[in-house]
Short mmCIF file of N, CA and C in Angstrom, two decimals:
data_model
loop_
_atom_site.label_atom_id
_atom_site.label_comp_id
_atom_site.label_asym_id
_atom_site.label_seq_id
_atom_site.Cartn_x
_atom_site.Cartn_y
_atom_site.Cartn_z
N MET A 1 -5.42 -10.82 -8.84
CA MET A 1 -5.19 -10.44 -7.73
C MET A 1 -4.83 -9.03 -7.71
N ARG A 2 -3.47 -8.96 -8.51
CA ARG A 2 -2.74 -7.76 -8.93
C ARG A 2 -3.25 -6.77 -9.63
N ALA A 3 -4.06 -7.33 -10.72
CA ALA A 3 -4.86 -6.44 -11.63
C ALA A 3 -6.07 -5.99 -10.48
N LEU A 4 -6.58 -6.64 -10.21
CA LEU A 4 -7.46 -5.94 -9.12
C LEU A 4 -6.86 -4.60 -8.32
N LEU A 5 -5.74 -5.08 -7.41
CA LEU A 5 -5.13 -4.05 -6.56
C LEU A 5 -4.67 -2.95 -7.53
N LEU A 6 -4.32 -3.64 -8.62
CA LEU A 6 -3.83 -1.52 -9.26
C LEU A 6 -5.16 -1.16 -9.80
N THR A 7 -6.36 -1.88 -10.33
CA THR A 7 -7.34 -1.02 -10.76
C THR A 7 -7.55 -0.36 -9.76
N ALA A 8 -8.13 -0.68 -8.59
CA ALA A 8 -8.09 -0.07 -7.32
C ALA A 8 -7.56 1.29 -6.99
N GLY A 9 -6.25 1.01 -6.83
CA GLY A 9 -5.35 2.31 -6.74
C GLY A 9 -5.32 3.26 -7.90
N VAL A 10 -5.34 2.61 -9.12
CA VAL A 10 -5.83 3.71 -10.17
C VAL A 10 -6.71 4.46 -10.02
N LEU A 11 -7.79 3.76 -9.71
CA LEU A 11 -9.35 4.37 -9.72
C LEU A 11 -9.41 5.48 -8.17
N ALA A 12 -8.62 5.11 -7.36
CA ALA A 12 -8.81 6.21 -5.96
C ALA A 12 -8.31 7.45 -6.35
N VAL A 13 -7.12 7.64 -7.27
CA VAL A 13 -6.76 8.82 -7.32
C VAL A 13 -7.29 9.97 -8.28
N PRO A 14 -8.10 9.56 -9.46
CA PRO A 14 -8.73 10.56 -10.10
C PRO A 14 -10.39 10.68 -9.02
N ALA A 15 -10.75 9.89 -8.19
CA ALA A 15 -11.82 9.79 -7.75
C ALA A 15 -11.57 10.64 -6.62
N ALA A 16 -10.60 10.70 -5.96
CA ALA A 16 -9.87 11.59 -4.76
C ALA A 16 -9.89 13.17 -5.39
N VAL A 17 -9.21 13.15 -6.37
CA VAL A 17 -9.42 14.52 -7.07
C VAL A 17 -10.17 15.36 -7.63
N PHE A 18 -11.11 14.57 -8.00
CA PHE A 18 -12.55 15.00 -8.80
C PHE A 18 -13.82 14.87 -7.89
N ALA A 19 -13.50 14.72 -6.66
CA ALA A 19 -14.59 14.31 -5.75
C ALA A 19 -15.44 15.46 -5.28
N HIS A 20 -16.66 15.66 -6.05
CA HIS A 20 -17.36 16.55 -5.51
C HIS A 20 -18.57 16.71 -4.43
N SER A 21 -18.14 15.01 -3.85
CA SER A 21 -19.33 15.05 -2.54
C SER A 21 -18.28 14.21 -1.71
N ALA A 22 -18.95 14.09 -0.53
CA ALA A 22 -18.21 13.32 0.54
C ALA A 22 -18.35 11.73 0.21
N LEU A 23 -19.53 11.58 -0.55
CA LEU A 23 -19.53 10.04 -0.81
C LEU A 23 -18.45 9.35 -1.73
N VAL A 24 -18.25 10.20 -2.56
CA VAL A 24 -17.05 9.86 -3.83
C VAL A 24 -15.89 9.64 -3.25
N LEU A 25 -15.55 11.04 -2.30
CA LEU A 25 -14.35 10.90 -1.55
C LEU A 25 -14.32 9.70 -0.62
N LEU A 26 -15.28 9.34 0.05
CA LEU A 26 -15.27 7.90 1.26
C LEU A 26 -14.90 6.99 0.34
N ILE A 27 -15.36 6.69 -1.05
CA ILE A 27 -15.41 5.77 -1.84
C ILE A 27 -13.53 5.62 -2.37
N ALA A 28 -13.30 6.83 -2.53
CA ALA A 28 -11.64 7.19 -3.06
C ALA A 28 -10.60 6.76 -1.97
N ILE A 29 -11.03 7.12 -0.60
CA ILE A 29 -10.40 6.56 0.18
C ILE A 29 -10.50 4.92 0.65
N GLY A 30 -11.50 4.28 0.38
CA GLY A 30 -11.68 3.32 0.61
C GLY A 30 -10.89 2.20 -0.38
N LEU A 31 -11.14 2.69 -1.63
CA LEU A 31 -10.22 2.00 -2.57
C LEU A 31 -8.48 2.19 -2.12
N ALA A 32 -8.33 3.72 -1.78
CA ALA A 32 -6.98 3.24 -1.67
C ALA A 32 -6.40 2.34 -0.75
N VAL A 33 -7.42 2.44 0.68
CA VAL A 33 -6.79 1.79 1.81
C VAL A 33 -7.01 -0.01 1.44
N PHE A 34 -7.92 -0.59 0.53
CA PHE A 34 -8.09 -1.80 -0.03
C PHE A 34 -6.78 -2.01 -0.54
N GLY A 35 -6.67 -1.13 -1.73
CA GLY A 35 -5.23 -1.60 -2.17
C GLY A 35 -4.13 -1.62 -1.76
N ALA A 36 -3.68 -0.75 -0.68
CA ALA A 36 -2.91 -0.75 0.11
C ALA A 36 -2.55 -1.86 1.16
N THR A 37 -3.70 -2.08 1.93
CA THR A 37 -3.75 -3.50 2.86
C THR A 37 -3.38 -4.49 2.10
N ALA A 38 -4.40 -4.90 1.10
CA ALA A 38 -4.31 -5.79 0.18
C ALA A 38 -3.28 -6.48 -0.24
N ALA A 39 -2.48 -5.43 -0.84
CA ALA A 39 -0.91 -5.57 -1.57
C ALA A 39 0.00 -5.74 -0.29
N ASN A 40 0.15 -5.26 0.74
CA ASN A 40 0.71 -5.58 1.90
C ASN A 40 0.47 -7.25 1.85
N GLY A 41 -0.74 -7.43 2.21
CA GLY A 41 -0.42 -8.86 2.44
C GLY A 41 -0.27 -9.81 1.35
N THR A 42 -0.43 -9.62 0.16
CA THR A 42 -0.13 -10.39 -1.20
C THR A 42 1.55 -10.42 -1.55
N GLN A 43 2.31 -9.19 -1.04
CA GLN A 43 3.63 -9.03 -1.09
C GLN A 43 4.26 -9.80 -0.03
N ALA A 44 3.58 -9.80 1.16
CA ALA A 44 4.26 -10.54 2.71
C ALA A 44 4.32 -12.06 2.39
N LEU A 45 3.19 -12.42 1.54
CA LEU A 45 3.25 -13.97 1.16
C LEU A 45 4.25 -14.37 0.31
N GLU A 46 4.48 -13.42 -0.57
CA GLU A 46 5.39 -13.51 -1.64
C GLU A 46 6.97 -13.63 -1.12
N ALA A 47 7.13 -12.42 -0.09
CA ALA A 47 8.27 -12.48 0.53
C ALA A 47 8.60 -13.66 1.74
N ALA A 48 7.45 -14.21 2.24
CA ALA A 48 7.88 -15.13 3.11
C ALA A 48 7.87 -16.71 2.26
N SER A 49 7.36 -16.43 1.00
CA SER A 49 7.85 -18.07 0.00
C SER A 49 8.97 -17.87 -0.57
N ALA A 50 9.58 -16.55 -0.50
CA ALA A 50 10.92 -16.77 -1.30
C ALA A 50 12.38 -16.86 -0.38
N VAL A 51 11.88 -17.43 0.61
CA VAL A 51 13.04 -17.90 1.62
C VAL A 51 12.69 -19.18 2.32
N PRO A 52 13.67 -19.85 2.78
CA PRO A 52 13.55 -21.09 3.52
C PRO A 52 12.70 -21.13 4.92
N GLY A 53 11.91 -21.97 4.99
CA GLY A 53 10.88 -22.04 5.82
C GLY A 53 11.75 -21.74 7.44
N HIS A 54 12.63 -21.96 7.78
CA HIS A 54 13.10 -21.29 9.28
C HIS A 54 13.52 -19.94 9.29
N GLN A 55 13.35 -19.53 7.95
CA GLN A 55 14.10 -17.93 7.93
C GLN A 55 12.44 -17.02 7.41
N ARG A 56 11.35 -17.43 7.44
CA ARG A 56 10.40 -16.90 7.09
C ARG A 56 9.81 -16.04 8.21
N PRO A 57 9.94 -16.21 9.33
CA PRO A 57 9.34 -15.28 10.45
C PRO A 57 10.41 -14.00 10.67
N THR A 58 11.62 -14.53 10.17
CA THR A 58 12.60 -13.08 9.76
C THR A 58 12.30 -12.22 8.71
N ALA A 59 11.82 -12.94 7.50
CA ALA A 59 11.50 -12.46 6.42
C ALA A 59 10.24 -11.52 6.06
N ILE A 60 9.19 -12.11 7.31
CA ILE A 60 8.02 -11.31 7.34
C ILE A 60 8.16 -10.16 8.27
N GLY A 61 8.92 -10.18 9.39
CA GLY A 61 9.43 -9.19 10.00
C GLY A 61 9.80 -8.04 9.69
N LEU A 62 10.88 -8.52 8.48
CA LEU A 62 11.60 -7.46 8.06
C LEU A 62 10.88 -6.54 6.71
N PHE A 63 10.10 -7.68 6.40
CA PHE A 63 9.16 -7.07 5.26
C PHE A 63 8.06 -5.84 5.65
N THR A 64 7.60 -6.18 6.87
CA THR A 64 6.44 -5.45 7.72
C THR A 64 7.51 -4.11 8.32
N LEU A 65 8.64 -4.37 8.59
CA LEU A 65 9.55 -2.89 8.96
C LEU A 65 9.33 -2.16 7.87
N VAL A 66 10.07 -2.83 6.64
CA VAL A 66 10.41 -2.11 5.55
C VAL A 66 8.89 -1.24 4.91
N TYR A 67 7.94 -2.01 4.90
CA TYR A 67 6.50 -1.35 4.54
C TYR A 67 6.03 -0.48 5.57
N LEU A 68 6.29 -0.59 6.50
CA LEU A 68 5.72 0.31 7.74
C LEU A 68 6.81 1.72 7.57
N MET A 69 8.04 1.65 7.25
CA MET A 69 9.02 2.92 7.35
C MET A 69 8.86 3.60 6.39
N GLY A 70 8.44 2.92 5.01
CA GLY A 70 7.72 3.59 3.74
C GLY A 70 6.64 4.35 4.09
N GLY A 71 5.73 3.75 4.73
CA GLY A 71 4.56 4.57 4.97
C GLY A 71 4.89 5.77 6.43
N ALA A 72 5.59 5.83 6.80
CA ALA A 72 6.09 6.60 7.73
C ALA A 72 6.86 7.77 7.30
N LEU A 73 8.08 7.29 6.35
CA LEU A 73 8.87 8.40 5.71
C LEU A 73 8.46 9.16 4.56
N GLY A 74 7.86 8.44 3.99
CA GLY A 74 7.34 8.68 2.80
C GLY A 74 6.16 10.19 2.53
N PRO A 75 5.40 10.13 3.57
CA PRO A 75 4.50 11.36 3.86
C PRO A 75 5.27 12.49 4.67
N ALA A 76 6.37 12.16 5.17
CA ALA A 76 7.06 13.05 5.59
C ALA A 76 8.14 13.69 4.93
N LEU A 77 8.57 12.79 3.53
CA LEU A 77 9.53 13.58 2.92
C LEU A 77 8.61 14.26 1.89
N ALA A 78 7.66 13.53 1.46
CA ALA A 78 6.66 14.46 0.51
C ALA A 78 6.36 16.02 0.96
N THR A 79 6.11 16.04 2.49
CA THR A 79 5.73 17.07 2.68
C THR A 79 6.83 18.07 3.01
N ALA A 80 8.23 17.55 3.41
CA ALA A 80 9.40 18.54 3.14
C ALA A 80 9.72 18.88 1.71
N LEU A 81 9.53 17.90 0.71
CA LEU A 81 9.78 18.44 -0.68
C LEU A 81 8.77 19.66 -0.80
N ALA A 82 7.63 19.38 -0.53
CA ALA A 82 6.39 20.27 -0.75
C ALA A 82 6.54 21.92 -0.33
N VAL A 83 7.26 21.76 0.87
CA VAL A 83 7.19 23.06 1.46
C VAL A 83 8.32 23.96 1.32
N ASN A 84 10.01 23.06 0.80
CA ASN A 84 10.93 23.75 0.27
C ASN A 84 10.49 24.54 -1.21
#
């Protein structure tokens, strides 16, 4: 599964950069979204299985918080670095 997700993410970048049609760009976006969302699910399962049973809800909550904060702060940081 990890190889499939990595392949989808790697293929999304050149497909988006060299897209000469809307269909190719749509496929690139689909690959990127598939890779990101599926990776979130598989990593959440690993985070939940790494802790004792009574701590799993907290581990999943903290994992999701960090994942979403990365999704929110990453583009903001990249924009700030690109503008300056």
